[in-house]
């Protein structure tokens, strides 16, 4: 449904000025009114035009940048220093912007309060938003950002907003690749090890894709997580661990060869070294597959494991292209694009 602000004003019983203020950040409007207006806009299917009325481009390809800059908006900048995947993604965004001659503005946005003044004043063609949607505060924040300029949501498995473009990694495909690799090597058992100390939905999706297919294939499976508070979120029988040695002892007694899947490359070399020290490093006994290609984490592992690249480079390029296209063509129906991973054999 395509609605004008005048039609919204009539349907909601509010002045055009109030509607306009809500669309532009809500300054001077009561929070209860802002919330009510946004809920009604969602119900009516209102999508704010990304450009002023007028002639539109003849095609839907990414058009030229008007301001020469885009924003990358996150909920927590600390993830860049901790999460290798997110750090790789940000690096890919920087490289993609450089190739296009775009400046990149990195901004942190909290769930409460107005958007930062720097963001409100920013002259950008749009924003890539990397938050954790699915909860009301985060969803409302993304909507507020989308009311100011075009938005493409990135890396939000399972929870993209239906009225916002979304580009992400195909996490199911990553887990499926691991399963197929284990099948090709006639693995009799499969072990999934989540070394990440907190919940990451993408890792659960990758792991379940591998585990479910392995179980259907009749293989013995084991799952280990570092955080004992996560066990309830994972399949029955998931065991918490404190040291890799605990996992090694289980591996010794499983039918060989054993397929071992790490859904993230953090601590990959440390685990591979533990396998070697225990005499389980030979590929005829243990087939190691790692989702991630961060050089400092996977270089120097011997024997060389199979690496599955989530392909953050393609995510960044696709997201930026779609962002520029959204800015030039407001009538497109928002879509979710899942980028396929790449496999680097051992």
mmCIF file of C-alpha atoms in Angstrom:
data_model
loop_
_atom_site.group_PDB
_atom_site.id
_atom_site.type_symbol
_atom_site.label_atom_id
_atom_site.label_comp_id
_atom_site.label_asym_id
_atom_site.label_seq_id
_atom_site.Cartn_x
_atom_site.Cartn_y
_atom_site.Cartn_z
ATOM 1 C CA UNK A 1 0.000 0.000 0.000
ATOM 2 C CA UNK A 2 1.365 3.430 -0.991
ATOM 3 C CA UNK A 3 0.208 6.234 1.305
ATOM 4 C CA UNK A 4 1.036 9.920 1.407
ATOM 5 C CA UNK A 5 1.608 11.876 4.608
ATOM 6 C CA UNK A 6 -1.686 13.642 3.933
ATOM 7 C CA UNK A 7 -3.517 10.302 3.874
ATOM 8 C CA UNK A 8 -1.710 9.224 7.037
ATOM 9 C CA UNK A 9 -2.737 12.466 8.691
ATOM 10 C CA UNK A 10 -6.369 11.842 7.800
ATOM 11 C CA UNK A 11 -6.381 8.189 8.872
ATOM 12 C CA UNK A 12 -4.601 8.866 12.179
ATOM 13 C CA UNK A 13 -6.425 12.055 13.044
ATOM 14 C CA UNK A 14 -3.197 13.995 13.504
ATOM 15 C CA UNK A 15 -1.767 17.056 11.826
ATOM 16 C CA UNK A 16 0.625 16.725 8.916
ATOM 17 C CA UNK A 17 3.218 18.550 11.009
ATOM 18 C CA UNK A 18 3.017 15.875 13.719
ATOM 19 C CA UNK A 19 3.307 13.089 11.156
ATOM 20 C CA UNK A 20 6.302 14.843 9.616
ATOM 21 C CA UNK A 21 8.037 15.230 12.987
ATOM 22 C CA UNK A 22 7.546 11.523 13.739
ATOM 23 C CA UNK A 23 9.034 10.647 10.345
ATOM 24 C CA UNK A 24 12.048 12.831 11.058
ATOM 25 C CA UNK A 25 13.042 11.591 14.479
ATOM 26 C CA UNK A 26 10.106 12.565 16.696
ATOM 27 C CA UNK A 27 11.566 15.744 18.170
ATOM 28 C CA UNK A 28 8.927 17.590 20.178
ATOM 29 C CA UNK A 29 6.419 14.710 20.004
ATOM 30 C CA UNK A 30 5.350 12.708 23.056
ATOM 31 C CA UNK A 31 6.849 9.187 23.162
ATOM 32 C CA UNK A 32 3.385 7.631 23.462
ATOM 33 C CA UNK A 33 2.263 9.470 20.328
ATOM 34 C CA UNK A 34 5.398 8.412 18.435
ATOM 35 C CA UNK A 35 4.845 4.776 19.390
ATOM 36 C CA UNK A 36 1.162 4.872 18.430
ATOM 37 C CA UNK A 37 1.895 6.513 15.083
ATOM 38 C CA UNK A 38 4.626 4.025 14.194
ATOM 39 C CA UNK A 39 2.462 1.049 15.104
ATOM 40 C CA UNK A 40 -0.364 2.368 12.962
ATOM 41 C CA UNK A 41 2.041 3.069 10.089
ATOM 42 C CA UNK A 42 3.248 -0.534 10.243
ATOM 43 C CA UNK A 43 -0.345 -1.785 10.300
ATOM 44 C CA UNK A 44 -1.259 0.311 7.271
ATOM 45 C CA UNK A 45 1.870 -0.793 5.426
ATOM 46 C CA UNK A 46 3.329 2.685 5.087
ATOM 47 C CA UNK A 47 6.867 2.797 3.672
ATOM 48 C CA UNK A 48 8.532 6.177 3.701
ATOM 49 C CA UNK A 49 9.874 7.223 0.261
ATOM 50 C CA UNK A 50 13.643 7.172 0.198
ATOM 51 C CA UNK A 51 13.808 10.135 -2.193
ATOM 52 C CA UNK A 52 11.684 13.167 -2.967
ATOM 53 C CA UNK A 53 8.873 12.665 -5.512
ATOM 54 C CA UNK A 54 9.973 13.032 -9.084
ATOM 55 C CA UNK A 55 11.472 11.058 -11.904
ATOM 56 C CA UNK A 56 12.923 7.717 -10.878
ATOM 57 C CA UNK A 57 15.861 5.880 -12.440
ATOM 58 C CA UNK A 58 14.933 3.668 -15.373
ATOM 59 C CA UNK A 59 16.475 0.582 -13.799
ATOM 60 C CA UNK A 60 17.059 -0.786 -10.315
ATOM 61 C CA UNK A 61 20.830 -1.012 -10.414
ATOM 62 C CA UNK A 62 22.853 0.777 -7.773
ATOM 63 C CA UNK A 63 22.875 4.415 -8.795
ATOM 64 C CA UNK A 64 25.582 6.993 -8.197
ATOM 65 C CA UNK A 65 26.108 8.205 -4.654
ATOM 66 C CA UNK A 66 24.569 11.611 -3.943
ATOM 67 C CA UNK A 67 26.546 12.440 -0.809
ATOM 68 C CA UNK A 68 29.565 10.194 -1.297
ATOM 69 C CA UNK A 69 29.168 8.554 2.105
ATOM 70 C CA UNK A 70 27.285 5.812 3.931
ATOM 71 C CA UNK A 71 26.969 4.952 7.616
ATOM 72 C CA UNK A 72 27.564 1.661 9.410
ATOM 73 C CA UNK A 73 25.420 1.645 12.536
ATOM 74 C CA UNK A 74 25.961 -0.885 15.312
ATOM 75 C CA UNK A 75 24.604 -1.499 18.793
ATOM 76 C CA UNK A 76 27.973 -2.277 20.358
ATOM 77 C CA UNK A 77 31.369 -1.369 18.905
ATOM 78 C CA UNK A 78 33.170 -3.757 21.272
ATOM 79 C CA UNK A 79 32.179 -6.697 19.048
ATOM 80 C CA UNK A 80 34.697 -5.495 16.472
ATOM 81 C CA UNK A 81 37.535 -6.278 18.852
ATOM 82 C CA UNK A 82 36.164 -9.627 20.046
ATOM 83 C CA UNK A 83 34.302 -11.267 17.168
ATOM 84 C CA UNK A 84 36.542 -12.230 14.226
ATOM 85 C CA UNK A 85 33.562 -12.473 11.885
ATOM 86 C CA UNK A 86 32.338 -8.977 12.647
ATOM 87 C CA UNK A 87 35.836 -7.566 12.357
ATOM 88 C CA UNK A 88 36.182 -9.226 8.946
ATOM 89 C CA UNK A 89 32.824 -7.819 7.875
ATOM 90 C CA UNK A 90 33.744 -4.262 8.866
ATOM 91 C CA UNK A 91 37.031 -4.622 6.981
ATOM 92 C CA UNK A 92 35.068 -5.793 3.931
ATOM 93 C CA UNK A 93 32.733 -2.788 4.197
ATOM 94 C CA UNK A 94 35.717 -0.441 4.372
ATOM 95 C CA UNK A 95 37.271 -2.014 1.273
ATOM 96 C CA UNK A 96 33.971 -1.953 -0.628
ATOM 97 C CA UNK A 97 33.495 1.732 0.213
ATOM 98 C CA UNK A 98 37.049 2.531 -0.850
ATOM 99 C CA UNK A 99 36.518 0.879 -4.245
ATOM 100 C CA UNK A 100 33.383 2.982 -4.761
ATOM 101 C CA UNK A 101 34.956 6.212 -3.547
ATOM 102 C CA UNK A 102 32.607 6.346 -0.552
ATOM 103 C CA UNK A 103 33.360 7.669 2.914
ATOM 104 C CA UNK A 104 32.272 5.450 5.816
ATOM 105 C CA UNK A 105 30.778 6.796 9.042
ATOM 106 C CA UNK A 106 30.830 4.331 11.950
ATOM 107 C CA UNK A 107 28.191 5.131 14.561
ATOM 108 C CA UNK A 108 26.957 3.427 17.709
ATOM 109 C CA UNK A 109 23.250 3.733 18.476
ATOM 110 C CA UNK A 110 21.671 2.722 21.778
ATOM 111 C CA UNK A 111 18.146 1.415 22.201
ATOM 112 C CA UNK A 112 17.025 4.375 24.270
ATOM 113 C CA UNK A 113 16.909 8.062 23.555
ATOM 114 C CA UNK A 114 17.203 10.033 20.324
ATOM 115 C CA UNK A 115 19.583 9.236 17.518
ATOM 116 C CA UNK A 116 23.054 10.748 18.028
ATOM 117 C CA UNK A 117 23.350 14.323 16.813
ATOM 118 C CA UNK A 118 26.202 13.319 14.505
ATOM 119 C CA UNK A 119 23.880 10.853 12.793
ATOM 120 C CA UNK A 120 20.986 13.295 12.571
ATOM 121 C CA UNK A 121 23.250 15.820 10.846
ATOM 122 C CA UNK A 122 25.006 13.257 8.687
ATOM 123 C CA UNK A 123 24.807 13.681 4.939
ATOM 124 C CA UNK A 124 24.882 10.053 3.882
ATOM 125 C CA UNK A 125 23.223 8.049 1.136
ATOM 126 C CA UNK A 126 21.980 5.531 3.675
ATOM 127 C CA UNK A 127 23.018 3.201 6.460
ATOM 128 C CA UNK A 128 23.974 -0.415 6.940
ATOM 129 C CA UNK A 129 22.503 -1.429 10.290
ATOM 130 C CA UNK A 130 24.080 -4.256 12.276
ATOM 131 C CA UNK A 131 22.046 -4.743 15.425
ATOM 132 C CA UNK A 132 20.246 -7.632 17.099
ATOM 133 C CA UNK A 133 16.601 -7.354 16.007
ATOM 134 C CA UNK A 134 13.687 -9.431 17.172
ATOM 135 C CA UNK A 135 13.287 -7.473 20.404
ATOM 136 C CA UNK A 136 11.068 -4.393 20.590
ATOM 137 C CA UNK A 137 13.798 -1.849 21.511
ATOM 138 C CA UNK A 138 16.096 -2.919 18.674
ATOM 139 C CA UNK A 139 13.287 -3.090 16.119
ATOM 140 C CA UNK A 140 12.068 0.378 17.088
ATOM 141 C CA UNK A 141 15.603 1.766 16.815
ATOM 142 C CA UNK A 142 15.987 0.351 13.306
ATOM 143 C CA UNK A 143 12.636 1.875 12.330
ATOM 144 C CA UNK A 144 13.752 5.264 13.639
ATOM 145 C CA UNK A 145 16.909 5.063 11.561
ATOM 146 C CA UNK A 146 14.921 3.982 8.491
ATOM 147 C CA UNK A 147 12.708 7.046 8.892
ATOM 148 C CA UNK A 148 15.730 9.287 8.394
ATOM 149 C CA UNK A 149 17.419 7.696 5.379
ATOM 150 C CA UNK A 150 17.541 4.416 3.394
ATOM 151 C CA UNK A 151 18.574 1.378 5.430
ATOM 152 C CA UNK A 152 19.864 -2.103 4.668
ATOM 153 C CA UNK A 153 19.999 -4.469 7.619
ATOM 154 C CA UNK A 154 22.958 -6.865 7.692
ATOM 155 C CA UNK A 155 23.778 -10.145 9.434
ATOM 156 C CA UNK A 156 20.514 -10.643 11.310
ATOM 157 C CA UNK A 157 19.657 -14.353 10.847
ATOM 158 C CA UNK A 158 16.031 -15.154 11.526
ATOM 159 C CA UNK A 159 14.906 -11.661 12.455
ATOM 160 C CA UNK A 160 14.971 -9.262 9.494
ATOM 161 C CA UNK A 161 12.301 -6.578 9.612
ATOM 162 C CA UNK A 162 9.830 -7.150 6.799
ATOM 163 C CA UNK A 163 9.924 -3.532 5.608
ATOM 164 C CA UNK A 164 13.730 -3.208 5.465
ATOM 165 C CA UNK A 165 16.212 -4.645 2.954
ATOM 166 C CA UNK A 166 18.364 -7.386 4.495
ATOM 167 C CA UNK A 167 21.634 -9.041 3.416
ATOM 168 C CA UNK A 168 23.192 -11.851 5.410
ATOM 169 C CA UNK A 169 25.355 -14.963 5.353
ATOM 170 C CA UNK A 170 23.659 -18.241 4.451
ATOM 171 C CA UNK A 171 24.370 -19.955 7.766
ATOM 172 C CA UNK A 172 22.330 -23.050 6.881
ATOM 173 C CA UNK A 173 24.504 -23.532 3.808
ATOM 174 C CA UNK A 174 27.660 -23.353 5.956
ATOM 175 C CA UNK A 175 26.442 -26.192 8.175
ATOM 176 C CA UNK A 176 25.266 -28.170 5.154
ATOM 177 C CA UNK A 177 28.701 -27.887 3.544
ATOM 178 C CA UNK A 178 30.270 -29.293 6.725
ATOM 179 C CA UNK A 179 27.865 -32.251 6.637
ATOM 180 C CA UNK A 180 28.591 -32.942 2.957
ATOM 181 C CA UNK A 181 32.334 -32.837 3.590
ATOM 182 C CA UNK A 182 31.973 -35.356 6.412
ATOM 183 C CA UNK A 183 29.817 -37.549 4.166
ATOM 184 C CA UNK A 184 32.421 -37.471 1.395
ATOM 185 C CA UNK A 185 35.064 -38.629 3.889
ATOM 186 C CA UNK A 186 32.828 -41.419 5.256
ATOM 187 C CA UNK A 187 32.929 -40.002 8.793
ATOM 188 C CA UNK A 188 31.275 -42.316 11.309
ATOM 189 C CA UNK A 189 30.845 -39.671 14.025
ATOM 190 C CA UNK A 190 30.365 -35.904 14.113
ATOM 191 C CA UNK A 191 31.396 -33.508 16.872
ATOM 192 C CA UNK A 192 30.374 -29.837 16.918
ATOM 193 C CA UNK A 193 32.327 -27.505 19.205
ATOM 194 C CA UNK A 194 31.096 -23.982 19.906
ATOM 195 C CA UNK A 195 34.061 -22.115 21.373
ATOM 196 C CA UNK A 196 32.250 -18.770 21.522
ATOM 197 C CA UNK A 197 31.609 -17.752 25.157
ATOM 198 C CA UNK A 198 28.206 -16.144 24.567
ATOM 199 C CA UNK A 199 25.097 -16.814 22.493
ATOM 200 C CA UNK A 200 25.359 -16.149 18.748
ATOM 201 C CA UNK A 201 22.344 -17.187 16.735
ATOM 202 C CA UNK A 202 24.375 -17.634 13.558
ATOM 203 C CA UNK A 203 26.547 -20.275 15.244
ATOM 204 C CA UNK A 204 23.496 -22.180 16.443
ATOM 205 C CA UNK A 205 22.034 -22.150 12.922
ATOM 206 C CA UNK A 206 25.282 -23.382 11.345
ATOM 207 C CA UNK A 207 25.650 -26.103 13.948
ATOM 208 C CA UNK A 208 22.054 -27.318 13.735
ATOM 209 C CA UNK A 209 22.266 -27.516 9.945
ATOM 210 C CA UNK A 210 25.246 -29.857 10.294
ATOM 211 C CA UNK A 211 23.890 -31.826 13.250
ATOM 212 C CA UNK A 212 20.383 -32.404 11.903
ATOM 213 C CA UNK A 213 21.709 -33.769 8.618
ATOM 214 C CA UNK A 214 24.276 -35.921 10.412
ATOM 215 C CA UNK A 215 21.608 -37.432 12.650
ATOM 216 C CA UNK A 216 19.396 -38.174 9.640
ATOM 217 C CA UNK A 217 22.404 -39.891 8.048
ATOM 218 C CA UNK A 218 22.675 -42.171 11.095
ATOM 219 C CA UNK A 219 25.909 -40.797 12.516
ATOM 220 C CA UNK A 220 26.780 -40.572 16.197
ATOM 221 C CA UNK A 221 26.895 -36.889 17.200
ATOM 222 C CA UNK A 222 28.270 -34.933 20.160
ATOM 223 C CA UNK A 223 27.958 -31.227 20.921
ATOM 224 C CA UNK A 224 30.156 -29.140 23.224
ATOM 225 C CA UNK A 225 29.636 -25.509 24.264
ATOM 226 C CA UNK A 226 31.886 -23.318 26.368
ATOM 227 C CA UNK A 227 29.095 -21.555 28.255
ATOM 228 C CA UNK A 228 27.039 -23.938 30.406
ATOM 229 C CA UNK A 229 24.141 -21.463 30.328
ATOM 230 C CA UNK A 230 23.779 -22.169 26.595
ATOM 231 C CA UNK A 231 23.104 -25.896 26.910
ATOM 232 C CA UNK A 232 19.335 -25.385 27.082
ATOM 233 C CA UNK A 233 19.435 -23.640 23.687
ATOM 234 C CA UNK A 234 21.272 -26.494 21.971
ATOM 235 C CA UNK A 235 20.167 -30.088 21.218
ATOM 236 C CA UNK A 236 19.601 -32.518 24.071
ATOM 237 C CA UNK A 237 22.838 -34.017 25.299
ATOM 238 C CA UNK A 238 24.914 -30.901 24.680
ATOM 239 C CA UNK A 239 27.770 -30.809 27.182
ATOM 240 C CA UNK A 240 29.602 -27.777 28.572
ATOM 241 C CA UNK A 241 33.396 -27.972 28.644
ATOM 242 C CA UNK A 242 36.189 -26.117 30.412
ATOM 243 C CA UNK A 243 39.234 -27.437 28.560
ATOM 244 C CA UNK A 244 39.827 -28.966 25.143
ATOM 245 C CA UNK A 245 41.254 -32.007 26.898
ATOM 246 C CA UNK A 246 37.725 -32.946 27.995
ATOM 247 C CA UNK A 247 36.659 -33.006 24.351
ATOM 248 C CA UNK A 248 39.766 -34.942 23.315
ATOM 249 C CA UNK A 249 38.909 -37.757 25.740
ATOM 250 C CA UNK A 250 35.465 -38.102 24.149
ATOM 251 C CA UNK A 251 36.953 -38.061 20.645
ATOM 252 C CA UNK A 252 39.243 -40.991 21.487
ATOM 253 C CA UNK A 253 36.260 -43.281 22.033
ATOM 254 C CA UNK A 254 34.121 -42.299 19.040
ATOM 255 C CA UNK A 255 33.927 -44.376 15.832
ATOM 256 C CA UNK A 256 36.530 -43.161 13.333
ATOM 257 C CA UNK A 257 36.918 -41.142 11.294
ATOM 258 C CA UNK A 258 35.370 -38.321 13.319
ATOM 259 C CA UNK A 259 34.171 -35.145 11.629
ATOM 260 C CA UNK A 260 34.807 -32.103 13.842
ATOM 261 C CA UNK A 261 33.012 -28.856 12.971
ATOM 262 C CA UNK A 262 33.942 -25.486 14.476
ATOM 263 C CA UNK A 263 31.173 -23.015 13.500
ATOM 264 C CA UNK A 264 33.530 -20.072 14.125
ATOM 265 C CA UNK A 265 37.299 -19.787 13.695
ATOM 266 C CA UNK A 266 38.028 -18.386 17.163
ATOM 267 C CA UNK A 267 40.539 -20.639 19.004
ATOM 268 C CA UNK A 268 40.795 -22.855 15.914
ATOM 269 C CA UNK A 269 44.577 -23.197 16.004
ATOM 270 C CA UNK A 270 44.541 -23.873 19.733
ATOM 271 C CA UNK A 271 42.118 -26.753 19.231
ATOM 272 C CA UNK A 272 44.055 -28.111 16.240
ATOM 273 C CA UNK A 273 47.239 -28.108 18.329
ATOM 274 C CA UNK A 274 45.404 -30.033 21.060
ATOM 275 C CA UNK A 275 44.389 -32.663 18.487
ATOM 276 C CA UNK A 276 47.988 -33.039 17.334
ATOM 277 C CA UNK A 277 49.303 -33.331 20.883
ATOM 278 C CA UNK A 278 46.778 -36.093 21.565
ATOM 279 C CA UNK A 279 47.765 -38.028 18.438
ATOM 280 C CA UNK A 280 44.423 -37.340 16.754
ATOM 281 C CA UNK A 281 45.578 -34.886 14.113
ATOM 282 C CA UNK A 282 45.786 -37.371 11.241
ATOM 283 C CA UNK A 283 42.909 -36.746 8.762
ATOM 284 C CA UNK A 284 42.287 -40.500 8.658
ATOM 285 C CA UNK A 285 41.113 -40.185 12.273
ATOM 286 C CA UNK A 286 39.827 -36.623 12.539
ATOM 287 C CA UNK A 287 38.411 -34.479 9.737
ATOM 288 C CA UNK A 288 38.518 -30.829 10.867
ATOM 289 C CA UNK A 289 36.205 -28.279 9.216
ATOM 290 C CA UNK A 290 36.275 -24.634 10.321
ATOM 291 C CA UNK A 291 33.782 -21.883 9.451
ATOM 292 C CA UNK A 292 36.047 -18.868 9.116
ATOM 293 C CA UNK A 293 39.150 -17.722 7.281
ATOM 294 C CA UNK A 294 40.717 -15.137 9.615
ATOM 295 C CA UNK A 295 44.463 -15.462 8.849
ATOM 296 C CA UNK A 296 45.712 -15.025 12.413
ATOM 297 C CA UNK A 297 43.348 -17.782 13.565
ATOM 298 C CA UNK A 298 43.724 -20.405 10.836
ATOM 299 C CA UNK A 299 47.135 -19.879 9.238
ATOM 300 C CA UNK A 300 49.725 -22.427 10.275
ATOM 301 C CA UNK A 301 47.289 -25.205 11.208
ATOM 302 C CA UNK A 302 48.705 -28.615 10.275
ATOM 303 C CA UNK A 303 47.403 -30.770 8.784
ATOM 304 C CA UNK A 304 45.528 -28.126 6.823
ATOM 305 C CA UNK A 305 41.784 -28.202 7.636
ATOM 306 C CA UNK A 306 38.930 -27.461 5.269
ATOM 307 C CA UNK A 307 37.837 -23.843 5.630
ATOM 308 C CA UNK A 308 34.362 -22.503 4.901
ATOM 309 C CA UNK A 309 34.433 -18.788 4.158
ATOM 310 C CA UNK A 310 31.167 -17.079 5.233
ATOM 311 C CA UNK A 311 31.923 -14.626 2.405
ATOM 312 C CA UNK A 312 31.627 -11.327 4.266
ATOM 313 C CA UNK A 313 33.158 -9.618 1.245
ATOM 314 C CA UNK A 314 30.124 -10.536 -0.864
ATOM 315 C CA UNK A 315 27.768 -9.533 1.969
ATOM 316 C CA UNK A 316 29.381 -6.090 2.169
ATOM 317 C CA UNK A 317 29.316 -5.505 -1.584
ATOM 318 C CA UNK A 318 25.749 -6.729 -1.990
ATOM 319 C CA UNK A 319 24.539 -4.663 0.978
ATOM 320 C CA UNK A 320 26.137 -1.458 -0.322
ATOM 321 C CA UNK A 321 24.808 -2.017 -3.850
ATOM 322 C CA UNK A 322 21.304 -2.582 -2.500
ATOM 323 C CA UNK A 323 21.610 0.432 -0.230
ATOM 324 C CA UNK A 324 22.420 2.708 -3.156
ATOM 325 C CA UNK A 325 19.628 1.093 -5.183
ATOM 326 C CA UNK A 326 17.124 1.672 -2.363
ATOM 327 C CA UNK A 327 18.130 5.320 -2.324
ATOM 328 C CA UNK A 328 17.313 5.614 -6.003
ATOM 329 C CA UNK A 329 14.193 3.455 -6.242
ATOM 330 C CA UNK A 330 11.660 3.652 -3.435
ATOM 331 C CA UNK A 331 9.028 1.348 -4.918
ATOM 332 C CA UNK A 332 10.960 -1.917 -4.599
ATOM 333 C CA UNK A 333 9.602 -4.543 -2.241
ATOM 334 C CA UNK A 334 12.198 -5.152 0.512
ATOM 335 C CA UNK A 335 14.006 -8.458 0.130
ATOM 336 C CA UNK A 336 16.333 -10.707 2.106
ATOM 337 C CA UNK A 337 19.488 -11.752 0.259
ATOM 338 C CA UNK A 338 21.508 -14.703 1.591
ATOM 339 C CA UNK A 339 25.080 -14.852 0.321
ATOM 340 C CA UNK A 340 26.524 -18.289 -0.381
ATOM 341 C CA UNK A 341 29.713 -19.346 1.461
ATOM 342 C CA UNK A 342 32.901 -20.519 -0.247
ATOM 343 C CA UNK A 343 34.738 -23.756 0.547
ATOM 344 C CA UNK A 344 38.536 -23.998 0.590
ATOM 345 C CA UNK A 345 39.477 -27.702 0.623
ATOM 346 C CA UNK A 346 42.232 -29.079 2.831
#
